[in-house]
């Protein structure tokens, strides 16, 4: 949720930290701050509400020297976004500083106890309470900082990724995590700390992913990792595959637009080496060991949030259609709170772009306790969910910086399509001949997506007509319904226009009351098994003077004669409709948002990775 970056070594820390904050700004951008220890052992903290650029301007005329430092970009949880609630926060004696991603759930009673002991607080945050608690334990227990941090973390409930500095020990950083991501970059007599690998890749390819309940003690020439129970851990050093150019806009105006146009590649990469169309076979290494589980599964439960949940709904259609296994799609945020009935014969598929979604991780833990087999679909190698699950499949979409997911959605749908076909293959519910046909067409989907992207100029003209709308309705049937949901979510997220997605047939059960000459209705009206029914729904909208924008199959004339605007996409098997029909909806949302002057890559109140509940 928030972005964390830290450095200890022989270089000047500030340039590394501030550049890291810019790379992490997609994780949170309500406010930002840095802490540096200069050669005089003075602790300098600069923080500012707003963007990282506002912090940079504010700090420019101050002392920015020092070879140890840390920074933070915030997405507010406790306390409104302002200067005083910005991180870093200090202890009462102003010797310690902390940055924090997560939520300390029991901060209230801890704060009351600390106030009774004479502590005073300058912010409304739970983070400041934690650093005061560490100070209190250190002083009253006569402990060194390392032990005080360990003891304090035993007392707090919640999620955290923290970095702590002590101006009296300027050659040390302390980092710890539980439920929030943290990665450590290993250099030559230097270490880097960050919420994810994006700020690190410029300096080193060698990283350590900190595990839950681990504390790292970093010096320039030493790294020690212990469990919260004080047991020394042996870290595994991963080599990053991330490339620096993936983190740049590459000539596009926004990351979101770049990522929309990357989808032919990301879809291709997500199926690369996994399908053999000429043989009618698939190979998913992460699932092979569990083939018997899939053959004998009573049902598959998909848990996810937001865009990933919409991908899960597409997966439900595909798995039930081809593999003939019952599927339930659950909001991860609700799943753990309703005492679900889960057995050892159930398979749970958890979907998360970041692999760090807190609600999804909690759902996984619950399902594991009940004996289910857990699979993950994630984009970030080394993230928490792949390490929590029994097995899984990476999407290979590459880094997604825009907060509103685009290529992550189509990559997830691609992998779910592969899973549906793979389970069908091992169960024998689809013939080899049919798989040859399906996989041959699937292999051509990246080319079809490229064709769909060519509607961009037309979509710009349609966006101009819709940009001042206050509401919008998205309709689809079958697997077009999740596409409608995703289209509505994209429009809400980045343009701030109220939008809802509905199954087209459900329009008559309420939403039709909203339709008038000012209501745009975007309809997924491609030629598939529901085509005639969708035409009827369009006629109902037009009878009430609604504005119809239809996504149609190339060459369609029937819908074109009744809709106000049509956007053509290439013909494809119904199974692949979501991968292609989604493209114009992403572009439409993007152009509307740009025309409305919205911050497309960093929409208000949203963060890329929701690592707190």
C-alpha positions as a Python dict, from the first residue, in 0.01 Angstrom:
ca = {
    (1, 'X'): (0, 0, 0),
    (2, 'X'): (273, 245, 91),
    (3, 'X'): (615, 263, -68),
    (4, 'X'): (931, 201, 134),
    (5, 'X'): (1291, 251, 26),
    (6, 'X'): (1615, 247, 224),
    (7, 'X'): (1988, 251, 165),
    (8, 'X'): (2305, 191, 364),
    (9, 'X'): (2648, 190, 198),
    (10, 'X'): (2914, 428, 74),
    (11, 'X'): (2715, 630, -178),
    (12, 'X'): (2509, 938, -98),
    (13, 'X'): (2174, 798, 13),
    (14, 'X'): (1940, 1081, -86),
    (15, 'X'): (1961, 1043, -468),
    (16, 'X'): (1898, 671, -435),
    (17, 'X'): (1610, 717, -192),
    (18, 'X'): (1435, 994, -387),
    (19, 'X'): (1463, 807, -717),
    (20, 'X'): (1327, 499, -542),
    (21, 'X'): (1031, 697, -413),
    (22, 'X'): (951, 812, -765),
    (23, 'X'): (952, 450, -879),
    (24, 'X'): (731, 350, -585),
    (25, 'X'): (488, 639, -615),
    (26, 'X'): (229, 408, -772),
    (27, 'X'): (203, 239, -430),
    (28, 'X'): (93, 556, -251),
    (29, 'X'): (107, 926, -319),
    (30, 'X'): (-80, 1115, -45),
    (31, 'X'): (248, 1231, 105),
    (32, 'X'): (617, 1147, 109),
    (33, 'X'): (919, 1185, 334),
    (34, 'X'): (1286, 1099, 381),
    (35, 'X'): (1519, 1053, 678),
    (36, 'X'): (1898, 1087, 651),
    (37, 'X'): (2184, 1067, 899),
    (38, 'X'): (2456, 1311, 797),
    (39, 'X'): (2831, 1280, 871),
    (40, 'X'): (2779, 1478, 1194),
    (41, 'X'): (2541, 1204, 1313),
    (42, 'X'): (2246, 1442, 1287),
    (43, 'X'): (1910, 1292, 1193),
    (44, 'X'): (1742, 1505, 926),
    (45, 'X'): (1379, 1438, 837),
    (46, 'X'): (1190, 1610, 556),
    (47, 'X'): (830, 1523, 473),
    (48, 'X'): (547, 1679, 280),
    (49, 'X'): (187, 1608, 186),
    (50, 'X'): (141, 1560, -187),
    (51, 'X'): (358, 1400, -453),
    (52, 'X'): (723, 1300, -431),
    (53, 'X'): (801, 1604, -647),
    (54, 'X'): (655, 1827, -372),
    (55, 'X'): (889, 1662, -121),
    (56, 'X'): (1183, 1707, -357),
    (57, 'X'): (1113, 2080, -393),
    (58, 'X'): (1065, 2118, -18),
    (59, 'X'): (1391, 1939, 71),
    (60, 'X'): (1607, 2092, -202),
    (61, 'X'): (1759, 2374, 8),
    (62, 'X'): (1828, 2155, 313),
    (63, 'X'): (2111, 1927, 423),
    (64, 'X'): (2071, 1610, 217),
    (65, 'X'): (2407, 1450, 296),
    (66, 'X'): (2458, 1105, 442),
    (67, 'X'): (2526, 752, 331),
    (68, 'X'): (2236, 599, 523),
    (69, 'X'): (1878, 699, 457),
    (70, 'X'): (1522, 588, 405),
    (71, 'X'): (1210, 722, 240),
    (72, 'X'): (838, 663, 227),
    (73, 'X'): (547, 742, 0),
    (74, 'X'): (214, 709, 177),
    (75, 'X'): (-136, 586, 109),
    (76, 'X'): (-327, 705, 415),
    (77, 'X'): (-481, 452, 653),
    (78, 'X'): (-459, 616, 997),
    (79, 'X'): (-481, 994, 988),
    (80, 'X'): (-561, 1218, 695),
    (81, 'X'): (-291, 1301, 438),
    (82, 'X'): (-100, 1601, 570),
    (83, 'X'): (252, 1699, 670),
    (84, 'X'): (233, 1581, 1028),
    (85, 'X'): (94, 1239, 941),
    (86, 'X'): (358, 1185, 672),
    (87, 'X'): (637, 935, 737),
    (88, 'X'): (904, 908, 874),
    (89, 'X'): (791, 939, 1237),
    (90, 'X'): (1019, 985, 1536),
    (91, 'X'): (1037, 855, 1890),
    (92, 'X'): (975, 1093, 2177),
    (93, 'X'): (1348, 1144, 2233),
    (94, 'X'): (1389, 1207, 1857),
    (95, 'X'): (1674, 955, 1833),
    (96, 'X'): (1476, 694, 1639),
    (97, 'X'): (1288, 723, 1309),
    (98, 'X'): (1054, 477, 1141),
    (99, 'X'): (874, 425, 811),
    (100, 'X'): (590, 176, 793),
    (101, 'X'): (360, 2, 547),
    (102, 'X'): (63, -175, 705),
    (103, 'X'): (-175, -131, 997),
    (104, 'X'): (-111, -181, 1369),
    (105, 'X'): (-456, -297, 1476),
    (106, 'X'): (-404, -264, 1852),
    (107, 'X'): (-240, 79, 1837),
    (108, 'X'): (-527, 232, 2039),
    (109, 'X'): (-469, 59, 2374),
    (110, 'X'): (-90, 80, 2327),
    (111, 'X'): (-118, 454, 2269),
    (112, 'X'): (-332, 500, 2581),
    (113, 'X'): (-77, 311, 2789),
    (114, 'X'): (211, 512, 2649),
    (115, 'X'): (29, 841, 2715),
    (116, 'X'): (-18, 732, 3076),
    (117, 'X'): (361, 691, 3091),
    (118, 'X'): (421, 1043, 2969),
    (119, 'X'): (453, 999, 2594),
    (120, 'X'): (310, 1270, 2368),
    (121, 'X'): (225, 1224, 2003),
    (122, 'X'): (254, 1462, 1711),
    (123, 'X'): (46, 1268, 1458),
    (124, 'X'): (-272, 1060, 1430),
    (125, 'X'): (-92, 754, 1295),
    (126, 'X'): (-47, 404, 1429),
    (127, 'X'): (313, 419, 1303),
    (128, 'X'): (418, 685, 1554),
    (129, 'X'): (275, 466, 1830),
    (130, 'X'): (503, 180, 1722),
    (131, 'X'): (824, 385, 1734),
    (132, 'X'): (726, 524, 2076),
    (133, 'X'): (664, 168, 2194),
    (134, 'X'): (1011, 64, 2077),
    (135, 'X'): (1164, 363, 2255),
    (136, 'X'): (971, 282, 2574),
    (137, 'X'): (1080, -84, 2571),
    (138, 'X'): (1439, 13, 2499),
    (139, 'X'): (1452, 261, 2786),
    (140, 'X'): (1256, 73, 3053),
    (141, 'X'): (1400, -268, 2970),
    (142, 'X'): (1754, -135, 2932),
    (143, 'X'): (1774, -316, 2597),
    (144, 'X'): (1968, -246, 2281),
    (145, 'X'): (1767, -135, 1980),
    (146, 'X'): (1773, -473, 1808),
    (147, 'X'): (1617, -647, 2107),
    (148, 'X'): (1372, -361, 2171),
    (149, 'X'): (1241, -389, 1815),
    (150, 'X'): (1199, -765, 1848),
    (151, 'X'): (1011, -735, 2177),
    (152, 'X'): (789, -458, 2042),
    (153, 'X'): (691, -660, 1737),
    (154, 'X'): (576, -939, 1967),
    (155, 'X'): (334, -693, 2126),
    (156, 'X'): (171, -550, 1815),
    (157, 'X'): (-116, -704, 1619),
    (158, 'X'): (-155, -636, 1249),
    (159, 'X'): (56, -607, 937),
    (160, 'X'): (379, -422, 892),
    (161, 'X'): (685, -365, 682),
    (162, 'X'): (911, -126, 873),
    (163, 'X'): (1253, 32, 852),
    (164, 'X'): (1411, 194, 1159),
    (165, 'X'): (1709, 428, 1194),
    (166, 'X'): (1892, 536, 1509),
    (167, 'X'): (2106, 850, 1496),
    (168, 'X'): (2324, 709, 1773),
    (169, 'X'): (2393, 402, 1554),
    (170, 'X'): (2432, 559, 1209),
    (171, 'X'): (2589, 248, 1061),
    (172, 'X'): (2274, 37, 1096),
    (173, 'X'): (1926, -4, 953),
    (174, 'X'): (1669, -243, 1095),
    (175, 'X'): (1392, -382, 873),
    (176, 'X'): (1110, -623, 951),
    (177, 'X'): (796, -754, 788),
    (178, 'X'): (470, -933, 861),
    (179, 'X'): (200, -941, 597),
    (180, 'X'): (348, -654, 395),
    (181, 'X'): (614, -701, 127),
    (182, 'X'): (980, -616, 168),
    (183, 'X'): (1282, -694, -48),
    (184, 'X'): (1651, -638, 29),
    (185, 'X'): (1898, -568, -250),
    (186, 'X'): (2250, -702, -198),
    (187, 'X'): (2539, -492, -334),
    (188, 'X'): (2911, -457, -274),
    (189, 'X'): (2933, -329, 86),
    (190, 'X'): (2589, -175, 46),
    (191, 'X'): (2228, -281, 91),
    (192, 'X'): (1900, -154, -48),
    (193, 'X'): (1554, -196, 105),
    (194, 'X'): (1223, -153, -78),
    (195, 'X'): (860, -257, -89),
    (196, 'X'): (926, -422, -424),
    (197, 'X'): (1217, -461, -662),
    (198, 'X'): (1148, -159, -885),
    (199, 'X'): (1384, 84, -700),
    (200, 'X'): (1657, -181, -665),
    (201, 'X'): (1703, -316, -1017),
    (202, 'X'): (1912, -14, -1121),
    (203, 'X'): (2179, -101, -862),
    (204, 'X'): (2179, -478, -818),
    (205, 'X'): (2018, -793, -955),
    (206, 'X'): (2063, -985, -629),
    (207, 'X'): (1775, -966, -384),
    (208, 'X'): (1642, -1132, -71),
    (209, 'X'): (1266, -1148, -15),
    (210, 'X'): (1212, -1108, 357),
    (211, 'X'): (967, -1362, 498),
    (212, 'X'): (690, -1295, 747),
    (213, 'X'): (809, -1245, 1105),
    (214, 'X'): (1168, -1186, 1001),
    (215, 'X'): (1389, -898, 1113),
    (216, 'X'): (1690, -786, 911),
    (217, 'X'): (1984, -601, 1069),
    (218, 'X'): (2184, -424, 800),
    (219, 'X'): (2528, -271, 812),
    (220, 'X'): (2745, -170, 516),
    (221, 'X'): (2935, -498, 520),
    (222, 'X'): (2698, -725, 708),
    (223, 'X'): (2344, -859, 686),
    (224, 'X'): (2191, -1062, 966),
    (225, 'X'): (1837, -1197, 945),
    (226, 'X'): (1659, -1343, 1246),
    (227, 'X'): (1310, -1464, 1312),
    (228, 'X'): (1097, -1267, 1555),
    (229, 'X'): (1180, -1549, 1798),
    (230, 'X'): (1550, -1462, 1766),
    (231, 'X'): (1654, -1759, 1553),
    (232, 'X'): (1915, -1683, 1284),
    (233, 'X'): (1781, -1739, 930),
    (234, 'X'): (1976, -1833, 619),
    (235, 'X'): (1847, -1613, 337),
    (236, 'X'): (1811, -1724, -24),
    (237, 'X'): (1943, -1474, -279),
    (238, 'X'): (1728, -1445, -594),
    (239, 'X'): (1845, -1300, -926),
    (240, 'X'): (1605, -1040, -1065),
    (241, 'X'): (1475, -1084, -1418),
    (242, 'X'): (1332, -732, -1413),
    (243, 'X'): (1481, -490, -1667),
    (244, 'X'): (1514, -118, -1607),
    (245, 'X'): (1347, -22, -1935),
    (246, 'X'): (1031, -200, -1819),
    (247, 'X'): (992, 72, -1556),
    (248, 'X'): (997, 362, -1803),
    (249, 'X'): (706, 501, -2007),
    (250, 'X'): (885, 431, -2334),
    (251, 'X'): (747, 737, -2514),
    (252, 'X'): (384, 692, -2402),
    (253, 'X'): (206, 971, -2215),
    (254, 'X'): (108, 739, -1931),
    (255, 'X'): (208, 399, -1796),
    (256, 'X'): (-152, 285, -1837),
    (257, 'X'): (-150, 352, -2211),
    (258, 'X'): (187, 179, -2246),
    (259, 'X'): (53, -123, -2057),
    (260, 'X'): (-262, -138, -2271),
    (261, 'X'): (-42, -154, -2580),
    (262, 'X'): (187, -415, -2420),
    (263, 'X'): (-95, -669, -2405),
    (264, 'X'): (-16, -857, -2728),
    (265, 'X'): (327, -926, -2578),
    (266, 'X'): (210, -998, -2222),
    (267, 'X'): (-60, -1240, -2342),
    (268, 'X'): (195, -1413, -2562),
    (269, 'X'): (447, -1435, -2278),
    (270, 'X'): (182, -1581, -2048),
    (271, 'X'): (129, -1875, -2285),
    (272, 'X'): (486, -1906, -2413),
    (273, 'X'): (626, -2259, -2367),
    (274, 'X'): (295, -2379, -2225),
    (275, 'X'): (90, -2466, -2535),
    (276, 'X'): (157, -2700, -2827),
    (277, 'X'): (-125, -2633, -3073),
    (278, 'X'): (-18, -2885, -3338),
    (279, 'X'): (-32, -3164, -3079),
    (280, 'X'): (-337, -3037, -2893),
    (281, 'X'): (-144, -3037, -2565),
    (282, 'X'): (-66, -2803, -2278),
    (283, 'X'): (209, -2812, -2021),
    (284, 'X'): (175, -2627, -1690),
    (285, 'X'): (467, -2730, -1473),
    (286, 'X'): (316, -2581, -1158),
    (287, 'X'): (9, -2804, -1186),
    (288, 'X'): (162, -3131, -1303),
    (289, 'X'): (233, -3264, -954),
    (290, 'X'): (-132, -3209, -862),
    (291, 'X'): (-306, -3363, -1163),
    (292, 'X'): (-486, -3620, -949),
    (293, 'X'): (-616, -3344, -724),
    (294, 'X'): (-768, -3169, -1025),
    (295, 'X'): (-913, -3492, -1162),
    (296, 'X'): (-1087, -3569, -835),
    (297, 'X'): (-1171, -3217, -714),
    (298, 'X'): (-1526, -3169, -586),
    (299, 'X'): (-1504, -2803, -687),
    (300, 'X'): (-1266, -2517, -751),
    (301, 'X'): (-1293, -2201, -544),
    (302, 'X'): (-1139, -1886, -690),
    (303, 'X'): (-1055, -1607, -444),
    (304, 'X'): (-949, -1262, -554),
    (305, 'X'): (-1019, -889, -525),
    (306, 'X'): (-1104, -615, -775),
    (307, 'X'): (-985, -674, -1130),
    (308, 'X'): (-849, -1017, -1031),
    (309, 'X'): (-1200, -1111, -916),
    (310, 'X'): (-1334, -1022, -1258),
    (311, 'X'): (-1067, -1243, -1415),
    (312, 'X'): (-1182, -1518, -1177),
    (313, 'X'): (-1538, -1484, -1310),
    (314, 'X'): (-1408, -1542, -1662),
    (315, 'X'): (-1221, -1844, -1525),
    (316, 'X'): (-1547, -1978, -1383),
    (317, 'X'): (-1711, -1978, -1726),
    (318, 'X'): (-1410, -2141, -1892),
    (319, 'X'): (-1339, -2410, -1632),
    (320, 'X'): (-1700, -2517, -1606),
    (321, 'X'): (-1747, -2513, -1985),
    (322, 'X'): (-1438, -2715, -2075),
    (323, 'X'): (-1325, -2904, -1763),
    (324, 'X'): (-1671, -2965, -1619),
    (325, 'X'): (-1568, -2888, -1261),
    (326, 'X'): (-1800, -2675, -1043),
    (327, 'X'): (-1643, -2334, -972),
    (328, 'X'): (-1724, -2069, -713),
    (329, 'X'): (-1573, -1721, -730),
    (330, 'X'): (-1538, -1544, -397),
    (331, 'X'): (-1435, -1197, -290),
    (332, 'X'): (-1127, -1269, -80),
    (333, 'X'): (-1222, -982, 150),
    (334, 'X'): (-1546, -1161, 248),
    (335, 'X'): (-1437, -1523, 220),
    (336, 'X'): (-1262, -1552, 556),
    (337, 'X'): (-1541, -1388, 752),
    (338, 'X'): (-1830, -1618, 665),
    (339, 'X'): (-1695, -1950, 792),
    (340, 'X'): (-1689, -2116, 449),
    (341, 'X'): (-1734, -2489, 408),
    (342, 'X'): (-1407, -2621, 263),
    (343, 'X'): (-1281, -2979, 238),
    (344, 'X'): (-963, -3157, 138),
    (345, 'X'): (-1119, -3230, -202),
    (346, 'X'): (-1148, -2860, -281),
    (347, 'X'): (-895, -2666, -486),
    (348, 'X'): (-856, -2296, -413),
    (349, 'X'): (-707, -2071, -682),
    (350, 'X'): (-587, -1737, -547),
    (351, 'X'): (-537, -1458, -803),
    (352, 'X'): (-331, -1145, -731),
    (353, 'X'): (-121, -927, -962),
    (354, 'X'): (116, -822, -685),
    (355, 'X'): (110, -1148, -491),
    (356, 'X'): (78, -938, -176),
    (357, 'X'): (-297, -865, -152),
    (358, 'X'): (-373, -888, 220),
    (359, 'X'): (-732, -1016, 189),
    (360, 'X'): (-630, -1284, -59),
    (361, 'X'): (-345, -1397, 163),
    (362, 'X'): (-583, -1425, 458),
    (363, 'X'): (-823, -1633, 247),
    (364, 'X'): (-535, -1864, 153),
    (365, 'X'): (-439, -1917, 515),
    (366, 'X'): (-798, -2007, 605),
    (367, 'X'): (-833, -2253, 316),
    (368, 'X'): (-499, -2414, 404),
    (369, 'X'): (-612, -2469, 763),
    (370, 'X'): (-913, -2660, 629),
    (371, 'X'): (-698, -2887, 413),
    (372, 'X'): (-766, -2747, 65),
    (373, 'X'): (-500, -2750, -204),
    (374, 'X'): (-398, -2392, -288),
    (375, 'X'): (-279, -2261, -625),
    (376, 'X'): (-164, -1909, -699),
    (377, 'X'): (-186, -1696, -1012),
    (378, 'X'): (54, -1405, -965),
    (379, 'X'): (265, -1168, -1168),
    (380, 'X'): (546, -1085, -923),
    (381, 'X'): (812, -1351, -880),
    (382, 'X'): (916, -1394, -517),
    (383, 'X'): (604, -1230, -375),
    (384, 'X'): (418, -1370, -75),
    (385, 'X'): (132, -1559, -239),
    (386, 'X'): (357, -1787, -450),
    (387, 'X'): (538, -1874, -129),
    (388, 'X'): (215, -1945, 61),
    (389, 'X'): (55, -2168, -202),
    (390, 'X'): (124, -2532, -282),
    (391, 'X'): (188, -2451, -648),
    (392, 'X'): (85, -2205, -914),
    (393, 'X'): (143, -2028, -1242),
    (394, 'X'): (307, -1691, -1305),
    (395, 'X'): (145, -1460, -1559),
    (396, 'X'): (467, -1306, -1701),
    (397, 'X'): (297, -973, -1772),
    (398, 'X'): (601, -775, -1661),
    (399, 'X'): (581, -486, -1414),
    (400, 'X'): (249, -301, -1413),
    (401, 'X'): (293, 54, -1285),
    (402, 'X'): (-46, 206, -1367),
    (403, 'X'): (-276, 166, -1067),
    (404, 'X'): (-568, 55, -1284),
    (405, 'X'): (-486, -298, -1400),
    (406, 'X'): (-494, -362, -1773),
    (407, 'X'): (-235, -612, -1890),
    (408, 'X'): (-258, -790, -1553),
    (409, 'X'): (-626, -867, -1625),
    (410, 'X'): (-569, -1014, -1970),
    (411, 'X'): (-263, -1207, -1848),
    (412, 'X'): (-468, -1356, -1564),
    (413, 'X'): (-748, -1448, -1805),
    (414, 'X'): (-489, -1608, -2036),
    (415, 'X'): (-355, -1824, -1752),
    (416, 'X'): (-707, -1918, -1639),
    (417, 'X'): (-782, -2019, -1999),
    (418, 'X'): (-474, -2241, -1993),
    (419, 'X'): (-583, -2394, -1663),
    (420, 'X'): (-933, -2465, -1800),
    (421, 'X'): (-787, -2638, -2107),
    (422, 'X'): (-523, -2820, -1900),
    (423, 'X'): (-780, -2966, -1658),
    (424, 'X'): (-999, -3058, -1957),
    (425, 'X'): (-698, -3234, -2108),
    (426, 'X'): (-618, -3445, -1801),
    (427, 'X'): (-986, -3525, -1737),
    (428, 'X'): (-1059, -3605, -2100),
    (429, 'X'): (-1359, -3371, -2115),
    (430, 'X'): (-1233, -3222, -2444),
    (431, 'X'): (-1102, -3421, -2738),
    (432, 'X'): (-750, -3375, -2871),
    (433, 'X'): (-899, -3250, -3196),
    (434, 'X'): (-1095, -2981, -3015),
    (435, 'X'): (-783, -2881, -2820),
    (436, 'X'): (-588, -2847, -3145),
    (437, 'X'): (-859, -2610, -3267),
    (438, 'X'): (-876, -2410, -2942),
    (439, 'X'): (-501, -2382, -2888),
    (440, 'X'): (-443, -2281, -3249),
    (441, 'X'): (-687, -1995, -3207),
    (442, 'X'): (-550, -1906, -2864),
    (443, 'X'): (-206, -1875, -3019),
    (444, 'X'): (-349, -1613, -3258),
    (445, 'X'): (-508, -1402, -2983),
    (446, 'X'): (-209, -1162, -2948),
    (447, 'X'): (-250, -1076, -3318),
    (448, 'X'): (-624, -1024, -3268),
    (449, 'X'): (-553, -793, -2974),
    (450, 'X'): (-319, -592, -3198),
    (451, 'X'): (-609, -551, -3443),
    (452, 'X'): (-844, -444, -3163),
    (453, 'X'): (-596, -174, -3061),
    (454, 'X'): (-629, -18, -3408),
    (455, 'X'): (-974, 111, -3308),
    (456, 'X'): (-800, 370, -3090),
    (457, 'X'): (-872, 671, -3315),
    (458, 'X'): (-1243, 590, -3329),
    (459, 'X'): (-1248, 538, -2953),
    (460, 'X'): (-1097, 884, -2901),
    (461, 'X'): (-1394, 1034, -3092),
    (462, 'X'): (-1644, 835, -2885),
    (463, 'X'): (-1467, 937, -2563),
    (464, 'X'): (-1511, 1300, -2661),
    (465, 'X'): (-1887, 1245, -2673),
    (466, 'X'): (-1901, 1066, -2337),
    (467, 'X'): (-1648, 1257, -2127),
    (468, 'X'): (-1906, 1476, -1951),
    (469, 'X'): (-2136, 1188, -1856),
    (470, 'X'): (-2217, 1148, -1489),
    (471, 'X'): (-2319, 783, -1505),
    (472, 'X'): (-2261, 487, -1733),
    (473, 'X'): (-2399, 135, -1763),
    (474, 'X'): (-2204, -165, -1897),
    (475, 'X'): (-2392, -476, -2013),
    (476, 'X'): (-2277, -822, -2118),
    (477, 'X'): (-2397, -1182, -2119),
    (478, 'X'): (-2204, -1502, -2054),
    (479, 'X'): (-1832, -1431, -2032),
    (480, 'X'): (-1914, -1082, -2157),
    (481, 'X'): (-2059, -1005, -1814),
    (482, 'X'): (-1720, -1004, -1636),
    (483, 'X'): (-1593, -790, -1924),
    (484, 'X'): (-1874, -543, -1852),
    (485, 'X'): (-1782, -542, -1484),
    (486, 'X'): (-1417, -478, -1567),
    (487, 'X'): (-1507, -200, -1811),
    (488, 'X'): (-1719, -28, -1547),
    (489, 'X'): (-1443, -61, -1289),
    (490, 'X'): (-1184, 93, -1522),
    (491, 'X'): (-1410, 393, -1590),
    (492, 'X'): (-1480, 443, -1219),
    (493, 'X'): (-1118, 408, -1118),
    (494, 'X'): (-958, 660, -1348),
    (495, 'X'): (-1227, 902, -1468),
    (496, 'X'): (-1439, 919, -1149),
    (497, 'X'): (-1759, 866, -1351),
    (498, 'X'): (-2009, 647, -1171),
    (499, 'X'): (-2040, 323, -1368),
    (500, 'X'): (-2199, -16, -1309),
    (501, 'X'): (-2163, -349, -1486),
    (502, 'X'): (-2465, -581, -1516),
    (503, 'X'): (-2565, -903, -1687),
    (504, 'X'): (-2763, -769, -1982),
    (505, 'X'): (-3075, -966, -1889),
    (506, 'X'): (-3072, -814, -1540),
    (507, 'X'): (-3121, -466, -1681),
    (508, 'X'): (-3497, -520, -1672),
    (509, 'X'): (-3475, -596, -1299),
    (510, 'X'): (-3389, -242, -1190),
    (511, 'X'): (-3122, -58, -1391),
    (512, 'X'): (-3361, 8, -1679),
    (513, 'X'): (-3521, 274, -1456),
    (514, 'X'): (-3203, 481, -1492),
    (515, 'X'): (-3199, 489, -1872),
    (516, 'X'): (-3275, 820, -2044),
    (517, 'X'): (-3121, 1034, -2317),
    (518, 'X'): (-2825, 1116, -2090),
    (519, 'X'): (-2732, 759, -1997),
    (520, 'X'): (-2455, 596, -2203),
    (521, 'X'): (-2491, 217, -2217),
    (522, 'X'): (-2187, 18, -2331),
    (523, 'X'): (-2292, -326, -2453),
    (524, 'X'): (-2075, -628, -2531),
    (525, 'X'): (-2264, -736, -2844),
    (526, 'X'): (-2030, -974, -3025),
    (527, 'X'): (-2162, -1265, -3230),
    (528, 'X'): (-2183, -1549, -2982),
    (529, 'X'): (-2446, -1775, -2828),
    (530, 'X'): (-2621, -1478, -2663),
    (531, 'X'): (-2618, -1250, -2966),
    (532, 'X'): (-2994, -1242, -3034),
    (533, 'X'): (-3072, -1182, -2668),
    (534, 'X'): (-2826, -891, -2653),
    (535, 'X'): (-2991, -734, -2958),
    (536, 'X'): (-3319, -740, -2767),
    (537, 'X'): (-3151, -566, -2473),
    (538, 'X'): (-3014, -296, -2705),
    (539, 'X'): (-3363, -237, -2847),
    (540, 'X'): (-3494, -193, -2492),
    (541, 'X'): (-3231, 70, -2424),
    (542, 'X'): (-3301, 254, -2749),
    (543, 'X'): (-3676, 252, -2678),
    (544, 'X'): (-3594, 463, -2372),
    (545, 'X'): (-3362, 698, -2562),
    (546, 'X'): (-3043, 563, -2407),
    (547, 'X'): (-2709, 616, -2582),
    (548, 'X'): (-2575, 279, -2700),
    (549, 'X'): (-2205, 213, -2757),
    (550, 'X'): (-2168, -145, -2879),
    (551, 'X'): (-1862, -366, -2897),
    (552, 'X'): (-1937, -578, -3205),
    (553, 'X'): (-1776, -846, -3418),
    (554, 'X'): (-1602, -715, -3727),
    (555, 'X'): (-1849, -680, -4017),
    (556, 'X'): (-2162, -674, -3799),
    (557, 'X'): (-2440, -464, -3953),
    (558, 'X'): (-2743, -553, -3739),
    (559, 'X'): (-2618, -385, -3422),
    (560, 'X'): (-2459, -104, -3621),
    (561, 'X'): (-2804, -7, -3751),
    (562, 'X'): (-2945, 42, -3404),
    (563, 'X'): (-2649, 157, -3188),
    (564, 'X'): (-2528, 516, -3167),
    (565, 'X'): (-2164, 406, -3187),
    (566, 'X'): (-2002, 72, -3266),
    (567, 'X'): (-1648, -45, -3205),
    (568, 'X'): (-1549, -350, -3408),
    (569, 'X'): (-1322, -624, -3278),
    (570, 'X'): (-1193, -930, -3469),
    (571, 'X'): (-1401, -1247, -3472),
    (572, 'X'): (-1288, -1512, -3222),
    (573, 'X'): (-1421, -1817, -3047),
    (574, 'X'): (-1648, -1726, -2758),
    (575, 'X'): (-1387, -1861, -2515),
    (576, 'X'): (-1149, -1581, -2612),
    (577, 'X'): (-1401, -1296, -2615),
    (578, 'X'): (-1284, -1150, -2279),
    (579, 'X'): (-925, -1117, -2402),
    (580, 'X'): (-1030, -908, -2702),
    (581, 'X'): (-1349, -724, -2597),
    (582, 'X'): (-1172, -582, -2292),
    (583, 'X'): (-927, -383, -2508),
    (584, 'X'): (-1165, -112, -2639),
    (585, 'X'): (-1312, -67, -2291),
    (586, 'X'): (-965, 0, -2150),
    (587, 'X'): (-893, 254, -2423),
    (588, 'X'): (-1232, 421, -2378),
    (589, 'X'): (-1178, 463, -2005),
    (590, 'X'): (-824, 590, -2062),
    (591, 'X'): (-921, 858, -2315),
    (592, 'X'): (-1221, 975, -2114),
    (593, 'X'): (-1002, 1014, -1806),
    (594, 'X'): (-737, 1209, -1999),
    (595, 'X'): (-1002, 1440, -2143),
    (596, 'X'): (-1140, 1502, -1794),
    (597, 'X'): (-792, 1599, -1671),
    (598, 'X'): (-765, 1305, -1430),
    (599, 'X'): (-438, 1156, -1308),
    (600, 'X'): (-460, 834, -1507),
    (601, 'X'): (-167, 647, -1352),
    (602, 'X'): (-239, 757, -995),
    (603, 'X'): (-615, 794, -948),
    (604, 'X'): (-725, 951, -623),
    (605, 'X'): (-766, 734, -313),
    (606, 'X'): (-630, 423, -485),
    (607, 'X'): (-303, 236, -451),
    (608, 'X'): (-162, -39, -670),
    (609, 'X'): (-114, -309, -407),
    (610, 'X'): (-368, -336, -127),
    (611, 'X'): (-144, -485, 139),
    (612, 'X'): (-372, -396, 432),
    (613, 'X'): (-724, -514, 506),
}
